[in-house]
């Protein structure tokens, strides 16, 4: 399934709250304005993104934000794609709802964010998708130091400081993009 076709396309940005979608929403709208595909007047961004926001381009692409504070409300028109914003903040029911909404159009899911606690459903999905799997999912981890706009590699002075101030598992989780269960953690099998 491609996000190019003769019919209008619908992309959902889903976060635990509307605010969690704001960075991705703003990047998309700013780039589409920059490339002449959207005007600022076509963007509906009430209360600085604390409410449902959306835009529709002249080519029929609609991007809208959705809150996952009540997963049962992840409904309405089936999207062609879902962009999961800060998915580590989601509970597993929100993940299941978002994935299931893609079935009708054989849509795609992109999920981003930092691991939060490295327990629960997300590290399991990440591990499964790091290798060939029957889901067709793929996972990638990009350590913070790969962002050359913010850091000068893993030995950047601020990262050296963070490494010294944090337990190893927490540093690897926050900056190394690795789920790391804290030593001594006890949790139930799911």
mmCIF file of C-alpha atoms in Angstrom:
data_model
loop_
_atom_site.group_PDB
_atom_site.id
_atom_site.type_symbol
_atom_site.label_atom_id
_atom_site.label_comp_id
_atom_site.label_asym_id
_atom_site.label_seq_id
_atom_site.Cartn_x
_atom_site.Cartn_y
_atom_site.Cartn_z
ATOM 1 C CA UNK A 1 0.000 0.000 0.000
ATOM 2 C CA UNK A 2 1.414 3.355 -1.004
ATOM 3 C CA UNK A 3 0.550 6.771 0.354
ATOM 4 C CA UNK A 4 0.040 7.985 -3.170
ATOM 5 C CA UNK A 5 -3.132 7.313 -5.114
ATOM 6 C CA UNK A 6 -5.922 8.943 -7.034
ATOM 7 C CA UNK A 7 -8.162 9.033 -3.969
ATOM 8 C CA UNK A 8 -7.839 11.347 -0.963
ATOM 9 C CA UNK A 9 -5.495 10.107 1.752
ATOM 10 C CA UNK A 10 -6.029 10.249 5.503
ATOM 11 C CA UNK A 11 -3.220 10.242 8.060
ATOM 12 C CA UNK A 12 -3.878 10.144 11.766
ATOM 13 C CA UNK A 13 -1.399 11.437 14.307
ATOM 14 C CA UNK A 14 -2.201 9.597 17.534
ATOM 15 C CA UNK A 15 -0.825 10.459 20.959
ATOM 16 C CA UNK A 16 -1.798 9.747 24.529
ATOM 17 C CA UNK A 17 -2.993 13.365 24.472
ATOM 18 C CA UNK A 18 -3.490 15.910 21.701
ATOM 19 C CA UNK A 19 -0.381 17.730 22.939
ATOM 20 C CA UNK A 20 1.770 14.648 22.253
ATOM 21 C CA UNK A 21 0.957 15.056 18.544
ATOM 22 C CA UNK A 22 1.958 18.721 18.288
ATOM 23 C CA UNK A 23 5.649 18.307 17.258
ATOM 24 C CA UNK A 24 4.862 15.913 14.387
ATOM 25 C CA UNK A 25 1.816 17.946 13.328
ATOM 26 C CA UNK A 26 3.829 21.169 13.179
ATOM 27 C CA UNK A 27 6.696 19.585 11.229
ATOM 28 C CA UNK A 28 4.275 18.183 8.652
ATOM 29 C CA UNK A 29 2.375 21.428 8.236
ATOM 30 C CA UNK A 30 5.525 23.588 8.087
ATOM 31 C CA UNK A 31 7.105 21.364 5.426
ATOM 32 C CA UNK A 32 3.932 21.286 3.328
ATOM 33 C CA UNK A 33 3.686 25.101 3.547
ATOM 34 C CA UNK A 34 7.368 25.382 2.587
ATOM 35 C CA UNK A 35 6.787 23.230 -0.508
ATOM 36 C CA UNK A 36 3.626 25.083 -1.531
ATOM 37 C CA UNK A 37 1.224 22.215 -0.818
ATOM 38 C CA UNK A 38 -0.586 23.966 2.035
ATOM 39 C CA UNK A 39 -1.334 27.484 3.247
ATOM 40 C CA UNK A 40 -1.414 28.493 6.885
ATOM 41 C CA UNK A 41 -5.096 29.303 6.430
ATOM 42 C CA UNK A 42 -5.789 25.605 5.705
ATOM 43 C CA UNK A 43 -4.412 24.577 9.114
ATOM 44 C CA UNK A 44 -6.840 24.223 12.024
ATOM 45 C CA UNK A 45 -4.752 24.330 15.214
ATOM 46 C CA UNK A 46 -7.105 25.337 18.064
ATOM 47 C CA UNK A 47 -5.766 26.129 21.517
ATOM 48 C CA UNK A 48 -2.154 25.525 20.413
ATOM 49 C CA UNK A 49 -2.872 21.875 19.690
ATOM 50 C CA UNK A 50 -4.638 21.065 22.951
ATOM 51 C CA UNK A 51 -7.704 20.121 20.928
ATOM 52 C CA UNK A 52 -8.338 18.172 17.724
ATOM 53 C CA UNK A 53 -6.215 19.730 14.958
ATOM 54 C CA UNK A 54 -6.216 19.047 11.222
ATOM 55 C CA UNK A 55 -5.371 20.272 7.761
ATOM 56 C CA UNK A 56 -6.304 19.278 4.243
ATOM 57 C CA UNK A 57 -4.080 19.960 1.265
ATOM 58 C CA UNK A 58 -5.277 20.861 -2.222
ATOM 59 C CA UNK A 59 -4.296 17.323 -3.303
ATOM 60 C CA UNK A 60 -6.741 15.781 -0.827
ATOM 61 C CA UNK A 61 -4.315 14.725 1.905
ATOM 62 C CA UNK A 62 -5.905 15.136 5.326
ATOM 63 C CA UNK A 63 -3.825 14.967 8.493
ATOM 64 C CA UNK A 64 -5.608 15.003 11.833
ATOM 65 C CA UNK A 65 -4.630 14.560 15.468
ATOM 66 C CA UNK A 66 -6.303 12.037 17.763
ATOM 67 C CA UNK A 67 -6.047 11.590 21.496
ATOM 68 C CA UNK A 68 -5.715 8.158 22.998
ATOM 69 C CA UNK A 69 -6.904 9.156 26.458
ATOM 70 C CA UNK A 70 -9.913 6.917 25.763
ATOM 71 C CA UNK A 71 -8.864 4.153 23.320
ATOM 72 C CA UNK A 72 -12.500 3.295 22.577
ATOM 73 C CA UNK A 73 -12.760 6.621 20.730
ATOM 74 C CA UNK A 74 -10.090 5.650 18.188
ATOM 75 C CA UNK A 75 -12.723 5.272 15.493
ATOM 76 C CA UNK A 76 -14.335 7.113 12.573
ATOM 77 C CA UNK A 77 -13.012 6.993 9.017
ATOM 78 C CA UNK A 78 -10.275 4.411 8.559
ATOM 79 C CA UNK A 79 -6.882 6.033 8.012
ATOM 80 C CA UNK A 80 -4.344 5.162 5.328
ATOM 81 C CA UNK A 81 -1.583 5.649 7.870
ATOM 82 C CA UNK A 82 -1.173 6.196 11.588
ATOM 83 C CA UNK A 83 1.780 8.042 13.034
ATOM 84 C CA UNK A 84 2.112 7.052 16.674
ATOM 85 C CA UNK A 85 3.505 9.918 18.737
ATOM 86 C CA UNK A 86 5.429 8.961 21.888
ATOM 87 C CA UNK A 87 4.074 5.410 21.792
ATOM 88 C CA UNK A 88 5.857 4.417 25.011
ATOM 89 C CA UNK A 89 3.218 6.523 26.780
ATOM 90 C CA UNK A 90 0.438 4.426 25.233
ATOM 91 C CA UNK A 91 -1.198 1.505 26.940
ATOM 92 C CA UNK A 92 -1.462 -1.719 24.968
ATOM 93 C CA UNK A 93 -5.173 -1.181 24.246
ATOM 94 C CA UNK A 94 -4.438 2.081 22.415
ATOM 95 C CA UNK A 95 -1.767 0.278 20.365
ATOM 96 C CA UNK A 96 -4.229 -2.477 19.445
ATOM 97 C CA UNK A 97 -6.938 0.014 18.499
ATOM 98 C CA UNK A 98 -4.607 2.079 16.328
ATOM 99 C CA UNK A 99 -3.240 -1.002 14.547
ATOM 100 C CA UNK A 100 -6.726 -2.439 13.981
ATOM 101 C CA UNK A 101 -7.997 0.807 12.405
ATOM 102 C CA UNK A 102 -5.431 0.272 9.621
ATOM 103 C CA UNK A 103 -6.866 -3.085 8.518
ATOM 104 C CA UNK A 104 -9.630 -1.717 6.279
ATOM 105 C CA UNK A 105 -7.241 0.154 3.970
ATOM 106 C CA UNK A 106 -4.204 -2.075 4.585
ATOM 107 C CA UNK A 107 -2.565 1.011 6.046
ATOM 108 C CA UNK A 108 0.836 1.590 7.583
ATOM 109 C CA UNK A 109 1.922 2.494 11.108
ATOM 110 C CA UNK A 110 4.922 4.592 12.028
ATOM 111 C CA UNK A 111 5.637 4.806 15.727
ATOM 112 C CA UNK A 112 8.185 6.979 17.475
ATOM 113 C CA UNK A 113 9.305 8.011 20.918
ATOM 114 C CA UNK A 114 11.670 7.102 23.721
ATOM 115 C CA UNK A 115 11.304 3.999 25.836
ATOM 116 C CA UNK A 116 9.650 4.800 29.165
ATOM 117 C CA UNK A 117 10.561 2.283 31.820
ATOM 118 C CA UNK A 118 11.288 -0.555 29.375
ATOM 119 C CA UNK A 119 8.552 -2.713 30.806
ATOM 120 C CA UNK A 120 5.280 -3.672 29.211
ATOM 121 C CA UNK A 121 4.207 -4.196 25.633
ATOM 122 C CA UNK A 122 6.495 -1.823 23.665
ATOM 123 C CA UNK A 123 9.868 -3.496 24.307
ATOM 124 C CA UNK A 124 8.273 -6.819 23.362
ATOM 125 C CA UNK A 125 7.046 -5.424 20.024
ATOM 126 C CA UNK A 126 10.411 -3.729 19.455
ATOM 127 C CA UNK A 127 12.340 -6.978 20.045
ATOM 128 C CA UNK A 128 9.988 -8.957 17.789
ATOM 129 C CA UNK A 129 10.261 -6.378 15.013
ATOM 130 C CA UNK A 130 14.062 -6.092 15.169
ATOM 131 C CA UNK A 131 14.202 -9.387 13.241
ATOM 132 C CA UNK A 132 12.143 -10.947 10.453
ATOM 133 C CA UNK A 133 8.646 -11.608 11.817
ATOM 134 C CA UNK A 134 5.215 -12.735 10.622
ATOM 135 C CA UNK A 135 3.748 -9.276 11.392
ATOM 136 C CA UNK A 136 5.861 -7.660 8.684
ATOM 137 C CA UNK A 137 6.907 -5.083 11.289
ATOM 138 C CA UNK A 138 10.315 -3.444 11.396
ATOM 139 C CA UNK A 139 11.874 -1.665 14.337
ATOM 140 C CA UNK A 140 14.791 0.726 14.371
ATOM 141 C CA UNK A 141 16.616 2.330 17.237
ATOM 142 C CA UNK A 142 18.489 5.542 16.669
ATOM 143 C CA UNK A 143 20.668 6.653 19.592
ATOM 144 C CA UNK A 144 20.551 10.355 20.450
ATOM 145 C CA UNK A 145 24.208 10.844 19.516
ATOM 146 C CA UNK A 146 23.341 10.030 15.879
ATOM 147 C CA UNK A 147 21.458 13.341 15.752
ATOM 148 C CA UNK A 148 24.297 15.492 14.440
ATOM 149 C CA UNK A 149 22.181 18.623 14.876
ATOM 150 C CA UNK A 150 22.194 18.165 18.657
ATOM 151 C CA UNK A 151 25.263 16.104 19.564
ATOM 152 C CA UNK A 152 28.826 15.541 18.395
ATOM 153 C CA UNK A 153 28.744 11.757 18.765
ATOM 154 C CA UNK A 154 28.589 9.554 21.893
ATOM 155 C CA UNK A 155 31.417 11.499 23.562
ATOM 156 C CA UNK A 156 29.632 14.850 23.340
ATOM 157 C CA UNK A 157 30.273 16.587 26.701
ATOM 158 C CA UNK A 158 26.591 16.668 27.694
ATOM 159 C CA UNK A 159 26.217 12.956 26.951
ATOM 160 C CA UNK A 160 29.332 12.191 28.974
ATOM 161 C CA UNK A 161 27.751 14.129 31.846
ATOM 162 C CA UNK A 162 24.432 12.297 31.468
ATOM 163 C CA UNK A 163 26.236 8.942 31.396
ATOM 164 C CA UNK A 164 27.973 9.850 34.675
ATOM 165 C CA UNK A 165 24.746 11.034 36.356
ATOM 166 C CA UNK A 166 22.438 8.157 35.403
ATOM 167 C CA UNK A 167 22.364 4.449 36.070
ATOM 168 C CA UNK A 168 23.571 2.604 32.975
ATOM 169 C CA UNK A 169 20.146 1.162 32.132
ATOM 170 C CA UNK A 170 18.518 4.599 32.292
ATOM 171 C CA UNK A 171 21.195 6.211 30.103
ATOM 172 C CA UNK A 172 20.902 3.449 27.502
ATOM 173 C CA UNK A 173 17.131 3.810 27.503
ATOM 174 C CA UNK A 174 17.000 7.617 27.259
ATOM 175 C CA UNK A 175 19.997 8.248 25.000
ATOM 176 C CA UNK A 176 20.939 4.870 23.519
ATOM 177 C CA UNK A 177 17.443 3.947 22.310
ATOM 178 C CA UNK A 178 17.629 0.534 23.987
ATOM 179 C CA UNK A 179 14.937 -0.904 26.211
ATOM 180 C CA UNK A 180 16.718 -1.839 29.427
ATOM 181 C CA UNK A 181 14.809 -3.376 32.295
ATOM 182 C CA UNK A 182 16.264 -2.032 35.570
ATOM 183 C CA UNK A 183 18.198 -4.643 37.495
ATOM 184 C CA UNK A 184 16.082 -6.251 40.202
ATOM 185 C CA UNK A 185 12.799 -5.349 38.459
ATOM 186 C CA UNK A 186 10.020 -7.838 38.984
ATOM 187 C CA UNK A 187 7.075 -7.922 36.623
ATOM 188 C CA UNK A 188 4.394 -10.359 35.566
ATOM 189 C CA UNK A 189 4.570 -12.249 32.298
ATOM 190 C CA UNK A 190 1.936 -10.979 29.868
#
